[in-house]
Amino acid sequence: MKMLAWGLLLLLLLYLGALAWLYLSQRSILFHPTGETPARHGFFLEIGGKRIRIEVRNEGRTKGLIYFPGNSEHYWEDPDTLAAMLPKHTLYFPHYPGYGRSEGTPSQAALFEMALKLYDTLAPHHRQVDVIGRSLGSGVAVYLAARRTVGRLVLITPYDSIAALGQRRYPLFPVRLIIKDPFESLRYAPEVKAETLVLLAEHDRVIPRRNSLHLIDSLHRSRVTVRILPGSNHTDIITHPDFARVLEKFLEATDDYHRTK
């Protein structure tokens, strides 16, 4: 019995140690900041005494577009790629706090605050502001679209919540209780009024299809268009041959845009 008790105690200590590691390491698991990148063309947004870098492409267009990237996108090349796809929009590509040339530390609160401040800064200068969010950035985009009047919303490989994804990845631990940055898109989705395009990768191994569908079901169904890009995965969806065409068609469409569920 004593050996059994010691064995159980050891297992408990190991479990608690692993739980402590998960709690302390969760932000390094979620956020993968890129190093400082060259400043091409843009400006710095001042938020809470920290400078947030905003890359700008295609200046002078009547419509603006904010792109919220994934947790490890290429700040030095992706703005140019997207600008070439969307020549009718002025593109704003923020470096998340702690990423690229931005100061601060990434967190849900910091990203949400950045999104609201950026929108409020840009909105007076454009006829409308569209929003794209990819992967991690889809949670920021949903939050912004729920809190502000955006033109059109595009969600690329989105999720229902980071908390749900984390719980699936670490099923033995109470992730929902200890997570600092839950990114509960499911909570904000019913408040989104913008026409929305959801782009899914056929072979997404990062965000399970059911998590994306859970989010889609919580959006206003009459305003949602869903496209699954065949042969694509979570990483290469943006280079899919149909990606640019579908994206441009949706963003330039009138309100009677044809929907295929």
Short mmCIF file of C-alpha atoms in Angstrom, two decimals:
data_model
loop_
_atom_site.label_atom_id
_atom_site.label_comp_id
_atom_site.label_asym_id
_atom_site.label_seq_id
_atom_site.Cartn_x
_atom_site.Cartn_y
_atom_site.Cartn_z
CA MET A 1 0.00 0.00 0.00
CA LYS A 2 2.84 2.39 0.84
CA MET A 3 4.43 1.83 -2.57
CA LEU A 4 1.07 2.47 -4.23
CA ALA A 5 0.63 5.70 -2.25
CA TRP A 6 4.11 6.87 -3.21
CA GLY A 7 3.42 5.99 -6.82
CA LEU A 8 0.17 7.97 -6.83
CA LEU A 9 1.90 10.91 -5.16
CA LEU A 10 4.63 10.86 -7.81
CA LEU A 11 2.04 10.81 -10.58
CA LEU A 12 0.23 13.72 -8.95
CA LEU A 13 3.43 15.73 -8.68
CA LEU A 14 4.27 15.01 -12.31
CA TYR A 15 0.79 16.06 -13.37
CA LEU A 16 0.95 19.28 -11.36
CA GLY A 17 4.40 20.01 -12.77
CA ALA A 18 3.14 19.52 -16.31
CA LEU A 19 0.13 21.71 -15.56
CA ALA A 20 2.38 24.45 -14.20
CA TRP A 21 4.57 24.23 -17.32
CA LEU A 22 1.52 24.51 -19.57
CA TYR A 23 0.22 27.52 -17.67
CA LEU A 24 3.56 29.34 -17.76
CA SER A 25 4.38 28.42 -21.38
CA GLN A 26 0.97 28.94 -23.00
CA ARG A 27 1.81 32.26 -24.66
CA SER A 28 5.01 30.94 -26.18
CA ILE A 29 2.95 28.02 -27.54
CA LEU A 30 0.31 30.32 -29.03
CA PHE A 31 2.38 33.27 -30.25
CA HIS A 32 5.45 32.89 -32.46
CA PRO A 33 6.83 36.42 -32.88
CA THR A 34 8.94 37.07 -35.93
CA GLY A 35 12.15 39.03 -35.56
CA GLU A 36 12.47 42.68 -36.51
CA THR A 37 11.80 43.21 -40.20
CA PRO A 38 12.76 46.06 -42.54
CA ALA A 39 10.39 49.03 -42.54
CA ARG A 40 9.06 49.35 -46.09
CA HIS A 41 6.15 51.77 -46.11
CA GLY A 42 3.75 52.52 -43.29
CA PHE A 43 3.44 54.18 -39.91
CA PHE A 44 3.51 53.56 -36.19
CA LEU A 45 0.34 53.55 -34.10
CA GLU A 46 0.77 54.64 -30.49
CA ILE A 47 -1.15 52.43 -28.04
CA GLY A 48 -0.56 52.58 -24.30
CA GLY A 49 2.90 54.03 -24.73
CA LYS A 50 3.92 51.29 -27.19
CA ARG A 51 4.57 51.73 -30.91
CA ILE A 52 2.71 49.32 -33.19
CA ARG A 53 3.96 49.05 -36.76
CA ILE A 54 1.37 49.18 -39.56
CA GLU A 55 2.53 48.28 -43.06
CA VAL A 56 0.64 50.11 -45.81
CA ARG A 57 0.29 49.14 -49.47
CA ASN A 58 -1.74 50.60 -52.38
CA GLU A 59 -2.19 54.02 -50.81
CA GLY A 60 -4.97 56.34 -51.91
CA ARG A 61 -7.79 53.86 -52.53
CA THR A 62 -11.30 54.74 -51.41
CA LYS A 63 -11.68 51.37 -49.67
CA GLY A 64 -9.35 50.23 -46.91
CA LEU A 65 -8.62 46.69 -45.81
CA ILE A 66 -7.11 45.52 -42.53
CA TYR A 67 -5.40 42.12 -42.64
CA PHE A 68 -4.86 40.30 -39.34
CA PRO A 69 -2.24 37.59 -39.95
CA GLY A 70 -1.66 34.20 -38.39
CA ASN A 71 0.69 33.66 -35.47
CA SER A 72 3.86 33.34 -37.56
CA GLU A 73 3.30 34.95 -40.96
CA HIS A 74 6.05 36.59 -43.01
CA TYR A 75 5.85 40.31 -42.32
CA TRP A 76 8.48 41.03 -44.93
CA GLU A 77 6.67 39.52 -47.94
CA ASP A 78 2.98 38.85 -47.22
CA PRO A 79 1.88 42.54 -47.43
CA ASP A 80 3.20 42.72 -51.00
CA THR A 81 1.55 39.42 -51.93
CA LEU A 82 -1.84 40.58 -50.65
CA ALA A 83 -1.51 44.04 -52.18
CA ALA A 84 -0.99 42.48 -55.61
CA MET A 85 -4.16 40.41 -55.12
CA LEU A 86 -6.26 43.40 -54.03
CA PRO A 87 -5.19 46.43 -56.08
CA LYS A 88 -8.47 48.30 -55.38
CA HIS A 89 -7.88 48.40 -51.62
CA THR A 90 -5.40 50.26 -49.49
CA LEU A 91 -4.00 47.44 -47.39
CA TYR A 92 -3.11 47.82 -43.71
CA PHE A 93 -1.04 44.96 -42.31
CA PRO A 94 -0.33 45.35 -38.55
CA HIS A 95 2.65 43.85 -36.81
CA TYR A 96 1.15 42.36 -33.67
CA PRO A 97 2.53 43.68 -30.35
CA GLY A 98 5.91 42.00 -29.84
CA TYR A 99 6.12 40.98 -33.51
CA GLY A 100 8.27 42.46 -36.26
CA ARG A 101 8.89 46.13 -35.53
CA SER A 102 6.12 46.50 -32.95
CA GLU A 103 6.77 47.02 -29.27
CA GLY A 104 4.92 45.31 -26.43
CA THR A 105 3.87 41.75 -25.67
CA PRO A 106 1.31 39.72 -27.62
CA SER A 107 -1.91 38.84 -25.82
CA GLN A 108 -5.61 38.72 -26.58
CA ALA A 109 -6.17 42.03 -24.83
CA ALA A 110 -3.30 43.71 -26.71
CA LEU A 111 -4.46 42.43 -30.11
CA PHE A 112 -8.06 43.42 -29.49
CA GLU A 113 -7.04 46.91 -28.36
CA MET A 114 -4.80 47.28 -31.40
CA ALA A 115 -7.63 46.23 -33.74
CA LEU A 116 -10.08 48.81 -32.38
CA LYS A 117 -7.53 51.62 -32.38
CA LEU A 118 -6.41 50.85 -35.92
CA TYR A 119 -9.99 50.74 -37.25
CA ASP A 120 -10.90 54.00 -35.51
CA THR A 121 -7.81 55.64 -37.00
CA LEU A 122 -8.51 54.46 -40.55
CA ALA A 123 -12.31 54.63 -40.83
CA PRO A 124 -12.53 58.42 -41.37
CA HIS A 125 -10.22 58.15 -44.38
CA HIS A 126 -12.08 55.44 -46.33
CA ARG A 127 -15.55 54.92 -47.77
CA GLN A 128 -15.54 51.52 -46.05
CA VAL A 129 -13.05 49.31 -44.24
CA ASP A 130 -13.03 45.59 -45.04
CA VAL A 131 -11.33 43.09 -42.76
CA ILE A 132 -9.47 39.82 -43.32
CA GLY A 133 -8.33 37.50 -40.55
CA ARG A 134 -6.24 34.39 -41.10
CA SER A 135 -5.90 31.57 -38.55
CA LEU A 136 -5.06 33.28 -35.23
CA GLY A 137 -6.00 36.60 -36.83
CA SER A 138 -9.52 35.36 -37.57
CA GLY A 139 -10.28 35.72 -33.87
CA VAL A 140 -9.15 39.36 -33.96
CA ALA A 141 -11.19 39.98 -37.11
CA VAL A 142 -14.38 38.50 -35.64
CA TYR A 143 -13.97 40.60 -32.51
CA LEU A 144 -13.47 43.79 -34.53
CA ALA A 145 -16.44 43.04 -36.81
CA ALA A 146 -18.61 42.53 -33.72
CA ARG A 147 -17.53 45.86 -32.22
CA ARG A 148 -17.34 48.08 -35.31
CA THR A 149 -19.18 48.49 -38.64
CA VAL A 150 -16.88 46.83 -41.16
CA GLY A 151 -17.62 46.58 -44.86
CA ARG A 152 -16.94 42.93 -45.62
CA LEU A 153 -15.33 40.25 -43.51
CA VAL A 154 -13.11 37.39 -44.70
CA LEU A 155 -12.11 34.58 -42.34
CA ILE A 156 -9.36 32.25 -43.55
CA THR A 157 -9.09 28.89 -41.73
CA PRO A 158 -10.95 30.25 -38.67
CA TYR A 159 -11.71 28.56 -35.35
CA ASP A 160 -14.47 28.72 -32.77
CA SER A 161 -12.04 29.46 -29.93
CA ILE A 162 -8.39 28.99 -29.04
CA ALA A 163 -9.60 27.58 -25.74
CA ALA A 164 -11.42 24.79 -27.58
CA LEU A 165 -8.39 24.04 -29.74
CA GLY A 166 -6.14 24.00 -26.68
CA GLN A 167 -8.47 21.66 -24.81
CA ARG A 168 -8.42 19.28 -27.75
CA ARG A 169 -4.62 19.37 -27.93
CA TYR A 170 -4.13 18.87 -24.17
CA PRO A 171 -7.17 16.80 -23.14
CA LEU A 172 -5.75 15.78 -19.74
CA PHE A 173 -5.52 19.37 -18.50
CA PRO A 174 -8.20 21.97 -17.65
CA VAL A 175 -7.14 24.27 -20.48
CA ARG A 176 -10.38 26.26 -20.42
CA LEU A 177 -9.73 27.17 -16.78
CA ILE A 178 -6.11 28.25 -17.10
CA ILE A 179 -5.98 29.84 -20.54
CA LYS A 180 -5.05 33.53 -20.61
CA ASP A 181 -5.97 34.23 -24.24
CA PRO A 182 -9.10 32.23 -25.14
CA PHE A 183 -9.99 34.14 -28.34
CA GLU A 184 -13.63 33.10 -28.05
CA SER A 185 -14.78 33.89 -31.59
CA LEU A 186 -17.92 31.88 -30.90
CA ARG A 187 -18.92 34.48 -28.32
CA TYR A 188 -18.64 37.43 -30.71
CA ALA A 189 -19.80 35.84 -33.97
CA PRO A 190 -23.56 36.37 -33.42
CA GLU A 191 -22.90 40.12 -33.22
CA VAL A 192 -21.23 40.27 -36.66
CA LYS A 193 -23.46 42.00 -39.21
CA ALA A 194 -21.07 42.19 -42.16
CA GLU A 195 -21.25 39.99 -45.23
CA THR A 196 -18.75 37.24 -44.47
CA LEU A 197 -16.64 34.90 -46.58
CA VAL A 198 -15.12 31.86 -44.88
CA LEU A 199 -12.25 30.17 -46.71
CA LEU A 200 -11.39 26.65 -45.55
CA ALA A 201 -8.46 24.42 -46.49
CA GLU A 202 -9.48 20.95 -47.62
CA HIS A 203 -6.62 19.33 -45.69
CA ASP A 204 -6.29 21.55 -42.63
CA ARG A 205 -4.30 19.67 -39.97
CA VAL A 206 -4.05 22.64 -37.59
CA ILE A 207 -7.67 23.68 -37.13
CA PRO A 208 -10.11 20.76 -37.31
CA ARG A 209 -13.04 21.26 -39.67
CA ARG A 210 -15.55 20.85 -36.85
CA ASN A 211 -14.10 23.87 -35.04
CA SER A 212 -14.48 26.00 -38.16
CA LEU A 213 -18.02 24.73 -38.75
CA HIS A 214 -18.92 25.48 -35.14
CA LEU A 215 -17.99 29.11 -35.76
CA ILE A 216 -19.81 29.23 -39.10
CA ASP A 217 -23.00 27.96 -37.46
CA SER A 218 -22.87 30.84 -34.97
CA LEU A 219 -22.66 33.53 -37.68
CA HIS A 220 -25.77 34.91 -39.41
CA ARG A 221 -26.30 32.21 -42.02
CA SER A 222 -27.92 34.58 -44.54
CA ARG A 223 -24.73 36.65 -44.65
CA VAL A 224 -22.13 33.86 -44.83
CA THR A 225 -20.45 32.38 -47.89
CA VAL A 226 -18.27 29.29 -47.42
CA ARG A 227 -15.60 28.12 -49.85
CA ILE A 228 -13.39 25.05 -49.44
CA LEU A 229 -10.26 25.29 -51.57
CA PRO A 230 -9.49 21.77 -52.85
CA GLY A 231 -6.04 20.35 -52.26
CA SER A 232 -5.01 23.16 -49.91
CA ASN A 233 -3.77 22.90 -46.35
CA HIS A 234 -3.54 25.32 -43.43
CA THR A 235 -0.17 26.69 -44.53
CA ASP A 236 -0.46 26.97 -48.31
CA ILE A 237 -4.08 28.12 -48.71
CA ILE A 238 -3.01 31.67 -49.55
CA THR A 239 -1.04 30.36 -52.57
CA HIS A 240 -3.92 28.23 -53.88
CA PRO A 241 -4.68 29.03 -57.55
CA ASP A 242 -8.26 30.06 -56.71
CA PHE A 243 -7.48 32.06 -53.57
CA ALA A 244 -6.95 35.49 -55.14
CA ARG A 245 -9.89 35.13 -57.54
CA VAL A 246 -12.36 34.11 -54.83
CA LEU A 247 -11.11 36.81 -52.48
CA GLU A 248 -11.30 39.63 -55.03
CA LYS A 249 -14.72 38.50 -56.32
CA PHE A 250 -16.17 38.60 -52.81
CA LEU A 251 -14.65 41.92 -51.80
CA GLU A 252 -15.76 43.62 -55.02
CA ALA A 253 -19.24 42.04 -55.12
CA THR A 254 -22.55 43.77 -54.52
CA ASP A 255 -24.86 42.69 -51.73
CA ASP A 256 -26.53 40.05 -53.91
CA TYR A 257 -23.27 38.02 -54.01
CA HIS A 258 -24.17 34.40 -54.81
CA ARG A 259 -23.68 32.04 -51.86
CA THR A 260 -22.82 28.38 -52.08
CA LYS A 261 -22.92 26.50 -48.80
#
